Amino acid sequence: MNLEKGNLLYRGKAKDIYQTSQQEQVIVKFRDDITAGDGEKKETMGLKGYYNSLISAKLFTILENALIKTQYIDLPEPGYMLSHKLEMIPLEVITRNIAAGSLLRRFPFQEGQTFNPPIIQMDFKNDEYHDPMLNDDIILALGLATSDELEIIREITIKINGVLKNFLENKGLLFPDFKIEFGRDCDDNIVLGDEISPDTCRFWDRETKDILDKDLFRKGESGVIEAYQKVANMILDDEDKKKWSLDF
Ligand code: TMP
Ligand code: ASP
């Protein structure tokens, strides 16, 4: 690999962030570690980082083409994303188009019920407190973001949902919900960061309704990597596959 990685700046549960020689650029390394329950359940799955980096790069590119600012600069090789350096905001911004997951455990919604407009939920990204759901007053009181930033985050999130839902449905995938994270760049602009992958989204096959995301791991089912590979296969075009010499 020709990438020159500098100091390790941050190690998360599934990704590492390295400084590069450019002050405002970092390399995001997508690891093969997969966790659930705030890291209590943990395994390593070969090729997970590889597929997640390809899927994230593709979805960030789709968003950039729709004029949404993301951290993405380039994917010099699968598993490694050259990105703008961001000061991350510890909010998990969750958008829900179809009722699933923790929403059904907490509220009397019907499984599969659709939301139009979608529900936007903000959780505190904090394993120690188990990522509790927030409201605007708590976000402001904790000093996580300003009210102007929150307004921008909501606006961008709604746009991201529209762009991705449309793209994925055309590729044969339903997009029940997803989690994104934002940061501030060196000019204090709000920029989409982190990743958009089967680790952080629900993807269901539109025809069969098969689960193609980390819910398989959360539920202890098999075929996790095969599901991630299927998502990559469905959303990457022939040019992407040729570029990475992928033979699906
Ligand atoms: P939930 O239904 O379990 O709250 O998950 C909502 C969405 O957020 C789902 O697409 C998966 C994603 N997610 C994360 O990215 N990280 C997490 O820690 C959790 C719990 C969910
Ligand atoms: N973020 C949680 C963890 O790493 C996993 C989840 O997505 O459920 O433990």
PDB file of C-alpha atoms and ligand atoms in Angstrom:
ATOM      1  CA  MET A   1       0.000   0.000   0.000  1.00  0.00           C
ATOM      2  CA  ASN A   2       1.391   3.411  -0.987  1.00  0.00           C
ATOM      3  CA  LEU A   3      -0.657   5.362   1.536  1.00  0.00           C
ATOM      4  CA  GLU A   4       1.428   7.187   4.058  1.00  0.00           C
ATOM      5  CA  LYS A   5      -0.333   7.081   7.367  1.00  0.00           C
ATOM      6  CA  GLY A   6       0.781   9.365  10.199  1.00  0.00           C
ATOM      7  CA  ASN A   7      -0.186   9.201  13.855  1.00  0.00           C
ATOM      8  CA  LEU A   8      -3.294   7.368  14.965  1.00  0.00           C
ATOM      9  CA  LEU A   9      -5.699  10.154  16.014  1.00  0.00           C
ATOM     10  CA  TYR A  10      -8.690   8.087  17.097  1.00  0.00           C
ATOM     11  CA  ARG A  11      -9.648   4.439  17.420  1.00  0.00           C
ATOM     12  CA  GLY A  12     -13.362   3.681  17.348  1.00  0.00           C
ATOM     13  CA  LYS A  13     -15.169   0.339  17.528  1.00  0.00           C
ATOM     14  CA  ALA A  14     -14.915  -0.286  13.777  1.00  0.00           C
ATOM     15  CA  LYS A  15     -12.630   2.390  12.303  1.00  0.00           C
ATOM     16  CA  ASP A  16      -9.251   4.036  12.931  1.00  0.00           C
ATOM     17  CA  ILE A  17      -8.428   7.632  11.972  1.00  0.00           C
ATOM     18  CA  TYR A  18      -4.854   8.514  10.957  1.00  0.00           C
ATOM     19  CA  GLN A  19      -3.279  11.907  10.347  1.00  0.00           C
ATOM     20  CA  THR A  20      -1.772  12.478   6.889  1.00  0.00           C
ATOM     21  CA  SER A  21       0.968  14.922   5.893  1.00  0.00           C
ATOM     22  CA  GLN A  22      -1.817  17.393   5.009  1.00  0.00           C
ATOM     23  CA  GLN A  23      -2.996  19.004   8.269  1.00  0.00           C
ATOM     24  CA  GLU A  24      -6.679  18.985   7.228  1.00  0.00           C
ATOM     25  CA  GLN A  25      -6.795  15.471   5.794  1.00  0.00           C
ATOM     26  CA  VAL A  26      -7.043  12.095   7.502  1.00  0.00           C
ATOM     27  CA  ILE A  27      -7.161   8.469   6.466  1.00  0.00           C
ATOM     28  CA  VAL A  28     -10.102   6.472   7.745  1.00  0.00           C
ATOM     29  CA  LYS A  29      -9.275   2.788   8.038  1.00  0.00           C
ATOM     30  CA  PHE A  30     -12.336   0.532   7.988  1.00  0.00           C
ATOM     31  CA  ARG A  31     -11.546  -2.430  10.250  1.00  0.00           C
ATOM     32  CA  ASP A  32     -13.082  -5.901  10.185  1.00  0.00           C
ATOM     33  CA  ASP A  33     -14.314  -5.630  13.795  1.00  0.00           C
ATOM     34  CA  ILE A  34     -18.068  -5.813  14.232  1.00  0.00           C
ATOM     35  CA  THR A  35     -19.798  -4.987  17.519  1.00  0.00           C
ATOM     36  CA  ALA A  36     -23.269  -4.784  19.021  1.00  0.00           C
ATOM     37  CA  GLY A  37     -24.690  -3.768  22.388  1.00  0.00           C
ATOM     38  CA  ASP A  38     -22.269  -0.860  22.906  1.00  0.00           C
ATOM     39  CA  GLY A  39     -19.333  -3.112  22.122  1.00  0.00           C
ATOM     40  CA  GLU A  40     -20.368  -5.983  24.420  1.00  0.00           C
ATOM     41  CA  LYS A  41     -20.731  -8.419  21.546  1.00  0.00           C
ATOM     42  CA  LYS A  42     -17.630  -8.324  19.355  1.00  0.00           C
ATOM     43  CA  GLU A  43     -16.232 -10.350  16.473  1.00  0.00           C
ATOM     44  CA  THR A  44     -13.887  -9.931  13.544  1.00  0.00           C
ATOM     45  CA  MET A  45     -15.229 -10.697  10.081  1.00  0.00           C
ATOM     46  CA  GLY A  46     -12.828 -10.802   7.161  1.00  0.00           C
ATOM     47  CA  LEU A  47     -13.702  -8.382   4.324  1.00  0.00           C
ATOM     48  CA  LYS A  48     -16.190  -6.368   6.381  1.00  0.00           C
ATOM     49  CA  GLY A  49     -13.971  -3.263   6.284  1.00  0.00           C
ATOM     50  CA  TYR A  50     -13.400  -3.834   2.588  1.00  0.00           C
ATOM     51  CA  TYR A  51     -17.110  -3.891   1.707  1.00  0.00           C
ATOM     52  CA  ASN A  52     -18.040  -1.073   4.095  1.00  0.00           C
ATOM     53  CA  SER A  53     -15.401   1.218   2.600  1.00  0.00           C
ATOM     54  CA  LEU A  54     -16.620   0.544  -0.952  1.00  0.00           C
ATOM     55  CA  ILE A  55     -20.279   1.029   0.028  1.00  0.00           C
ATOM     56  CA  SER A  56     -19.540   4.222   2.004  1.00  0.00           C
ATOM     57  CA  ALA A  57     -17.403   5.678  -0.795  1.00  0.00           C
ATOM     58  CA  LYS A  58     -20.180   4.999  -3.302  1.00  0.00           C
ATOM     59  CA  LEU A  59     -22.909   6.567  -1.124  1.00  0.00           C
ATOM     60  CA  PHE A  60     -20.740   9.593  -0.231  1.00  0.00           C
ATOM     61  CA  THR A  61     -20.085  10.091  -3.966  1.00  0.00           C
ATOM     62  CA  ILE A  62     -23.817   9.961  -4.720  1.00  0.00           C
ATOM     63  CA  LEU A  63     -24.348  12.630  -2.034  1.00  0.00           C
ATOM     64  CA  GLU A  64     -21.459  14.804  -3.276  1.00  0.00           C
ATOM     65  CA  ASN A  65     -23.035  14.664  -6.746  1.00  0.00           C
ATOM     66  CA  ALA A  66     -26.214  16.018  -5.121  1.00  0.00           C
ATOM     67  CA  LEU A  67     -24.116  18.902  -3.699  1.00  0.00           C
ATOM     68  CA  ILE A  68     -24.098  17.611  -0.118  1.00  0.00           C
ATOM     69  CA  LYS A  69     -20.777  18.201   1.655  1.00  0.00           C
ATOM     70  CA  THR A  70     -19.171  15.016   2.932  1.00  0.00           C
ATOM     71  CA  GLN A  71     -15.809  14.100   4.424  1.00  0.00           C
ATOM     72  CA  TYR A  72     -15.038  11.908   1.393  1.00  0.00           C
ATOM     73  CA  ILE A  73     -12.069  12.785  -0.812  1.00  0.00           C
ATOM     74  CA  ASP A  74     -10.940   9.502  -2.330  1.00  0.00           C
ATOM     75  CA  LEU A  75     -10.701   5.763  -1.841  1.00  0.00           C
ATOM     76  CA  PRO A  76      -7.039   5.099  -2.657  1.00  0.00           C
ATOM     77  CA  GLU A  77      -7.670   1.425  -2.020  1.00  0.00           C
ATOM     78  CA  PRO A  78     -10.511  -0.579  -0.482  1.00  0.00           C
ATOM     79  CA  GLY A  79     -10.493  -0.297   3.303  1.00  0.00           C
ATOM     80  CA  TYR A  80      -8.859   3.160   3.343  1.00  0.00           C
ATOM     81  CA  MET A  81     -10.742   6.421   2.779  1.00  0.00           C
ATOM     82  CA  LEU A  82      -8.923   9.727   2.384  1.00  0.00           C
ATOM     83  CA  SER A  83     -11.168  12.245   4.147  1.00  0.00           C
ATOM     84  CA  HIS A  84     -11.397  15.830   5.311  1.00  0.00           C
ATOM     85  CA  LYS A  85     -10.510  16.148   8.989  1.00  0.00           C
ATOM     86  CA  LEU A  86     -13.600  16.964  11.054  1.00  0.00           C
ATOM     87  CA  GLU A  87     -14.282  17.805  14.667  1.00  0.00           C
ATOM     88  CA  MET A  88     -17.023  15.239  15.191  1.00  0.00           C
ATOM     89  CA  ILE A  89     -20.288  16.119  16.949  1.00  0.00           C
ATOM     90  CA  PRO A  90     -21.295  13.256  19.304  1.00  0.00           C
ATOM     91  CA  LEU A  91     -24.813  12.920  17.882  1.00  0.00           C
ATOM     92  CA  GLU A  92     -26.220   9.839  16.187  1.00  0.00           C
ATOM     93  CA  VAL A  93     -28.691  11.309  13.738  1.00  0.00           C
ATOM     94  CA  ILE A  94     -31.177   8.551  12.915  1.00  0.00           C
ATOM     95  CA  THR A  95     -33.724   8.847  10.109  1.00  0.00           C
ATOM     96  CA  ARG A  96     -36.624   6.394   9.989  1.00  0.00           C
ATOM     97  CA  ASN A  97     -38.727   5.707   6.888  1.00  0.00           C
ATOM     98  CA  ILE A  98     -40.166   2.385   8.062  1.00  0.00           C
ATOM     99  CA  ALA A  99     -40.743   1.323  11.690  1.00  0.00           C
ATOM    100  CA  ALA A 100     -38.085  -1.200  12.775  1.00  0.00           C
ATOM    101  CA  GLY A 101     -35.542  -1.899  15.496  1.00  0.00           C
ATOM    102  CA  SER A 102     -35.485  -0.048  18.795  1.00  0.00           C
ATOM    103  CA  LEU A 103     -38.426   2.154  17.802  1.00  0.00           C
ATOM    104  CA  LEU A 104     -40.725  -0.894  18.025  1.00  0.00           C
ATOM    105  CA  ARG A 105     -39.345  -1.825  21.441  1.00  0.00           C
ATOM    106  CA  ARG A 106     -39.911   1.662  22.821  1.00  0.00           C
ATOM    107  CA  PHE A 107     -43.152   2.886  21.241  1.00  0.00           C
ATOM    108  CA  PRO A 108     -46.450   1.350  20.077  1.00  0.00           C
ATOM    109  CA  PHE A 109     -45.745   1.544  16.336  1.00  0.00           C
ATOM    110  CA  GLN A 110     -46.731  -1.250  13.944  1.00  0.00           C
ATOM    111  CA  GLU A 111     -43.838  -3.224  12.426  1.00  0.00           C
ATOM    112  CA  GLY A 112     -43.358  -2.108   8.819  1.00  0.00           C
ATOM    113  CA  GLN A 113     -45.408   1.084   9.278  1.00  0.00           C
ATOM    114  CA  THR A 114     -44.093   3.815   6.971  1.00  0.00           C
ATOM    115  CA  PHE A 115     -43.357   7.368   8.038  1.00  0.00           C
ATOM    116  CA  ASN A 116     -44.004  10.240   5.708  1.00  0.00           C
ATOM    117  CA  PRO A 117     -42.452  12.605   6.625  1.00  0.00           C
ATOM    118  CA  PRO A 118     -39.667  10.448   8.039  1.00  0.00           C
ATOM    119  CA  ILE A 119     -38.860  10.512  11.757  1.00  0.00           C
ATOM    120  CA  ILE A 120     -35.577  12.149  12.693  1.00  0.00           C
ATOM    121  CA  GLN A 121     -34.207  11.098  16.054  1.00  0.00           C
ATOM    122  CA  MET A 122     -31.023  12.249  17.730  1.00  0.00           C
ATOM    123  CA  ASP A 123     -29.166  10.013  20.184  1.00  0.00           C
ATOM    124  CA  PHE A 124     -26.170  10.908  22.329  1.00  0.00           C
ATOM    125  CA  LYS A 125     -23.129   9.022  20.978  1.00  0.00           C
ATOM    126  CA  ASN A 126     -21.820   7.796  24.299  1.00  0.00           C
ATOM    127  CA  ASP A 127     -21.313   4.097  25.123  1.00  0.00           C
ATOM    128  CA  GLU A 128     -21.079   4.777  28.864  1.00  0.00           C
ATOM    129  CA  TYR A 129     -24.615   6.237  28.865  1.00  0.00           C
ATOM    130  CA  HIS A 130     -25.815   3.708  26.216  1.00  0.00           C
ATOM    131  CA  ASP A 131     -26.535   6.296  23.500  1.00  0.00           C
ATOM    132  CA  PRO A 132     -29.707   7.799  25.075  1.00  0.00           C
ATOM    133  CA  MET A 133     -32.266   9.601  22.939  1.00  0.00           C
ATOM    134  CA  LEU A 134     -31.953  13.402  23.177  1.00  0.00           C
ATOM    135  CA  ASN A 135     -34.158  16.405  22.647  1.00  0.00           C
ATOM    136  CA  ASP A 136     -33.094  19.848  21.463  1.00  0.00           C
ATOM    137  CA  ASP A 137     -32.954  21.335  24.964  1.00  0.00           C
ATOM    138  CA  ILE A 138     -30.670  18.548  26.205  1.00  0.00           C
ATOM    139  CA  ILE A 139     -28.422  18.911  23.122  1.00  0.00           C
ATOM    140  CA  LEU A 140     -28.123  22.657  23.757  1.00  0.00           C
ATOM    141  CA  ALA A 141     -27.619  22.240  27.523  1.00  0.00           C
ATOM    142  CA  LEU A 142     -24.878  19.647  26.939  1.00  0.00           C
ATOM    143  CA  GLY A 143     -23.285  22.060  24.453  1.00  0.00           C
ATOM    144  CA  LEU A 144     -23.151  19.383  21.741  1.00  0.00           C
ATOM    145  CA  ALA A 145     -24.314  21.748  18.976  1.00  0.00           C
ATOM    146  CA  THR A 146     -25.833  25.194  18.578  1.00  0.00           C
ATOM    147  CA  SER A 147     -29.447  25.692  17.525  1.00  0.00           C
ATOM    148  CA  ASP A 148     -28.258  26.987  14.129  1.00  0.00           C
ATOM    149  CA  GLU A 149     -26.164  23.846  13.693  1.00  0.00           C
ATOM    150  CA  LEU A 150     -29.111  21.648  14.654  1.00  0.00           C
ATOM    151  CA  GLU A 151     -31.275  23.340  12.056  1.00  0.00           C
ATOM    152  CA  ILE A 152     -28.597  22.781   9.386  1.00  0.00           C
ATOM    153  CA  ILE A 153     -28.132  19.151  10.469  1.00  0.00           C
ATOM    154  CA  ARG A 154     -31.896  18.515  10.124  1.00  0.00           C
ATOM    155  CA  GLU A 155     -32.046  20.193   6.738  1.00  0.00           C
ATOM    156  CA  ILE A 156     -29.070  18.225   5.356  1.00  0.00           C
ATOM    157  CA  THR A 157     -30.356  14.971   6.875  1.00  0.00           C
ATOM    158  CA  ILE A 158     -33.721  15.303   5.122  1.00  0.00           C
ATOM    159  CA  LYS A 159     -31.919  15.942   1.830  1.00  0.00           C
ATOM    160  CA  ILE A 160     -29.595  12.953   2.383  1.00  0.00           C
ATOM    161  CA  ASN A 161     -32.584  10.710   3.067  1.00  0.00           C
ATOM    162  CA  GLY A 162     -34.300  11.770  -0.150  1.00  0.00           C
ATOM    163  CA  VAL A 163     -31.199  11.280  -2.310  1.00  0.00           C
ATOM    164  CA  LEU A 164     -30.191   7.921  -0.815  1.00  0.00           C
ATOM    165  CA  LYS A 165     -33.711   6.463  -0.623  1.00  0.00           C
ATOM    166  CA  ASN A 166     -34.240   7.215  -4.290  1.00  0.00           C
ATOM    167  CA  PHE A 167     -30.822   5.818  -5.302  1.00  0.00           C
ATOM    168  CA  LEU A 168     -31.207   2.631  -3.226  1.00  0.00           C
ATOM    169  CA  GLU A 169     -34.776   1.917  -4.306  1.00  0.00           C
ATOM    170  CA  ASN A 170     -33.626   2.083  -7.912  1.00  0.00           C
ATOM    171  CA  LYS A 171     -30.992  -0.521  -7.025  1.00  0.00           C
ATOM    172  CA  GLY A 172     -33.592  -2.849  -5.466  1.00  0.00           C
ATOM    173  CA  LEU A 173     -33.099  -1.925  -1.805  1.00  0.00           C
ATOM    174  CA  LEU A 174     -35.537  -0.608   0.777  1.00  0.00           C
ATOM    175  CA  PHE A 175     -34.033   1.913   3.220  1.00  0.00           C
ATOM    176  CA  PRO A 176     -35.998   1.558   6.498  1.00  0.00           C
ATOM    177  CA  ASP A 177     -33.608   3.642   8.581  1.00  0.00           C
ATOM    178  CA  PHE A 178     -30.019   4.815   8.948  1.00  0.00           C
ATOM    179  CA  LYS A 179     -27.679   6.622  11.300  1.00  0.00           C
ATOM    180  CA  ILE A 180     -25.311   9.383  10.262  1.00  0.00           C
ATOM    181  CA  GLU A 181     -22.864  11.622  12.080  1.00  0.00           C
ATOM    182  CA  PHE A 182     -21.740  15.142  11.339  1.00  0.00           C
ATOM    183  CA  GLY A 183     -18.648  17.175  12.135  1.00  0.00           C
ATOM    184  CA  ARG A 184     -17.247  20.646  11.702  1.00  0.00           C
ATOM    185  CA  ASP A 185     -14.525  21.262   9.109  1.00  0.00           C
ATOM    186  CA  CYS A 186     -11.695  23.793   9.517  1.00  0.00           C
ATOM    187  CA  ASP A 187     -14.094  26.606   8.483  1.00  0.00           C
ATOM    188  CA  ASP A 188     -16.777  25.410  10.940  1.00  0.00           C
ATOM    189  CA  ASN A 189     -19.023  24.161   8.152  1.00  0.00           C
ATOM    190  CA  ILE A 190     -21.266  21.242   9.065  1.00  0.00           C
ATOM    191  CA  VAL A 191     -20.077  18.247   7.024  1.00  0.00           C
ATOM    192  CA  LEU A 192     -21.333  14.653   6.828  1.00  0.00           C
ATOM    193  CA  GLY A 193     -18.720  12.337   8.339  1.00  0.00           C
ATOM    194  CA  ASP A 194     -18.312   8.755   9.597  1.00  0.00           C
ATOM    195  CA  GLU A 195     -19.668   6.076   7.250  1.00  0.00           C
ATOM    196  CA  ILE A 196     -22.848   4.957   5.531  1.00  0.00           C
ATOM    197  CA  SER A 197     -22.768   1.181   5.391  1.00  0.00           C
ATOM    198  CA  PRO A 198     -24.633  -1.959   6.463  1.00  0.00           C
ATOM    199  CA  ASP A 199     -23.105  -1.346   9.941  1.00  0.00           C
ATOM    200  CA  THR A 200     -25.043   1.916  10.244  1.00  0.00           C
ATOM    201  CA  CYS A 201     -28.136   1.444   8.065  1.00  0.00           C
ATOM    202  CA  ARG A 202     -30.972  -1.005   7.591  1.00  0.00           C
ATOM    203  CA  PHE A 203     -31.078  -2.305   4.030  1.00  0.00           C
ATOM    204  CA  TRP A 204     -33.813  -4.749   2.984  1.00  0.00           C
ATOM    205  CA  ASP A 205     -34.070  -6.493  -0.372  1.00  0.00           C
ATOM    206  CA  ARG A 206     -37.051  -4.806  -2.031  1.00  0.00           C
ATOM    207  CA  GLU A 207     -38.404  -8.070  -3.490  1.00  0.00           C
ATOM    208  CA  THR A 208     -37.642 -10.692  -0.833  1.00  0.00           C
ATOM    209  CA  LYS A 209     -37.503  -8.311   2.185  1.00  0.00           C
ATOM    210  CA  ASP A 210     -34.305 -10.150   3.223  1.00  0.00           C
ATOM    211  CA  ILE A 211     -32.229  -8.284   5.812  1.00  0.00           C
ATOM    212  CA  LEU A 212     -28.901  -7.178   4.304  1.00  0.00           C
ATOM    213  CA  ASP A 213     -27.266  -5.355   7.215  1.00  0.00           C
ATOM    214  CA  LYS A 214     -25.824  -5.628  10.742  1.00  0.00           C
ATOM    215  CA  ASP A 215     -29.187  -6.726  12.161  1.00  0.00           C
ATOM    216  CA  LEU A 216     -28.103 -10.254  11.096  1.00  0.00           C
ATOM    217  CA  PHE A 217     -25.137  -9.985  13.491  1.00  0.00           C
ATOM    218  CA  ARG A 218     -27.230  -8.356  16.238  1.00  0.00           C
ATOM    219  CA  LYS A 219     -29.655 -11.301  16.003  1.00  0.00           C
ATOM    220  CA  GLY A 220     -26.859 -13.906  15.874  1.00  0.00           C
ATOM    221  CA  GLU A 221     -27.777 -15.051  12.364  1.00  0.00           C
ATOM    222  CA  SER A 222     -25.369 -16.298   9.694  1.00  0.00           C
ATOM    223  CA  GLY A 223     -24.550 -14.778   6.301  1.00  0.00           C
ATOM    224  CA  VAL A 224     -23.425 -11.369   7.558  1.00  0.00           C
ATOM    225  CA  ILE A 225     -20.547 -10.875   5.106  1.00  0.00           C
ATOM    226  CA  GLU A 226     -22.567 -12.375   2.259  1.00  0.00           C
ATOM    227  CA  ALA A 227     -25.240  -9.719   2.957  1.00  0.00           C
ATOM    228  CA  TYR A 228     -22.664  -6.886   2.935  1.00  0.00           C
ATOM    229  CA  GLN A 229     -21.237  -8.257  -0.321  1.00  0.00           C
ATOM    230  CA  LYS A 230     -24.723  -8.345  -1.821  1.00  0.00           C
ATOM    231  CA  VAL A 231     -25.312  -4.680  -0.945  1.00  0.00           C
ATOM    232  CA  ALA A 232     -21.978  -3.762  -2.588  1.00  0.00           C
ATOM    233  CA  ASN A 233     -22.896  -5.823  -5.636  1.00  0.00           C
ATOM    234  CA  MET A 234     -26.300  -4.144  -5.919  1.00  0.00           C
ATOM    235  CA  ILE A 235     -25.133  -0.536  -5.586  1.00  0.00           C
ATOM    236  CA  LEU A 236     -21.727  -0.457  -7.314  1.00  0.00           C
ATOM    237  CA  ASP A 237     -21.813  -0.015 -11.052  1.00  0.00           C
ATOM    238  CA  ASP A 238     -19.683  -1.923 -13.561  1.00  0.00           C
ATOM    239  CA  GLU A 239     -17.101   0.846 -13.661  1.00  0.00           C
ATOM    240  CA  ASP A 240     -16.634   0.686  -9.845  1.00  0.00           C
ATOM    241  CA  LYS A 241     -16.330  -3.093  -9.987  1.00  0.00           C
ATOM    242  CA  LYS A 242     -13.783  -2.916 -12.796  1.00  0.00           C
ATOM    243  CA  LYS A 243     -11.779  -0.296 -10.895  1.00  0.00           C
ATOM    244  CA  TRP A 244     -11.471  -2.579  -7.868  1.00  0.00           C
ATOM    245  CA  SER A 245     -11.182  -5.747  -9.959  1.00  0.00           C
ATOM    246  CA  LEU A 246     -14.217  -7.102  -8.185  1.00  0.00           C
ATOM    247  CA  ASP A 247     -15.749 -10.267  -9.435  1.00  0.00           C
ATOM    248  CA  PHE A 248     -19.088 -10.715  -7.703  1.00  0.00           C
TER     249      PHE A 248
HETATM  250  P1  TMP B   1     -32.177   1.196  16.156  1.00  0.00           P
HETATM  251  O1  TMP B   1     -33.488   0.852  15.543  1.00  0.00           O
HETATM  252  O2  TMP B   1     -31.491   0.020  16.793  1.00  0.00           O
HETATM  253  O3  TMP B   1     -32.265   2.384  17.061  1.00  0.00           O
HETATM  254  O4  TMP B   1     -31.205   1.635  14.945  1.00  0.00           O
HETATM  255  C1  TMP B   1     -31.558   2.667  14.086  1.00  0.00           C
HETATM  256  C2  TMP B   1     -30.513   2.800  12.993  1.00  0.00           C
HETATM  257  O5  TMP B   1     -29.261   3.233  13.525  1.00  0.00           O
HETATM  258  C3  TMP B   1     -30.209   1.495  12.252  1.00  0.00           C
HETATM  259  O6  TMP B   1     -30.148   1.791  10.872  1.00  0.00           O
HETATM  260  C4  TMP B   1     -28.867   1.063  12.740  1.00  0.00           C
HETATM  261  C5  TMP B   1     -28.221   2.318  13.204  1.00  0.00           C
HETATM  262  N1  TMP B   1     -27.433   2.164  14.412  1.00  0.00           N
HETATM  263  C6  TMP B   1     -26.088   2.537  14.415  1.00  0.00           C
HETATM  264  O7  TMP B   1     -25.557   2.946  13.397  1.00  0.00           O
HETATM  265  N2  TMP B   1     -25.394   2.429  15.583  1.00  0.00           N
HETATM  266  C7  TMP B   1     -25.948   1.973  16.736  1.00  0.00           C
HETATM  267  O8  TMP B   1     -25.268   1.905  17.751  1.00  0.00           O
HETATM  268  C8  TMP B   1     -27.329   1.609  16.710  1.00  0.00           C
HETATM  269  C9  TMP B   1     -27.992   1.092  17.959  1.00  0.00           C
HETATM  270  C10 TMP B   1     -28.023   1.716  15.543  1.00  0.00           C
HETATM  271  N1  ASP B   2     -22.941   0.832  18.056  1.00  0.00           N
HETATM  272  C1  ASP B   2     -23.271  -0.442  18.720  1.00  0.00           C
HETATM  273  C2  ASP B   2     -21.995  -1.098  19.213  1.00  0.00           C
HETATM  274  O1  ASP B   2     -20.972  -0.901  18.639  1.00  0.00           O
HETATM  275  C3  ASP B   2     -23.756  -1.475  17.788  1.00  0.00           C
HETATM  276  C4  ASP B   2     -25.056  -1.434  17.096  1.00  0.00           C
HETATM  277  O2  ASP B   2     -25.014  -0.946  15.975  1.00  0.00           O
HETATM  278  O3  ASP B   2     -26.046  -2.021  17.561  1.00  0.00           O
HETATM  279  O4  ASP B   2     -21.985  -1.879  20.134  1.00  0.00           O
END
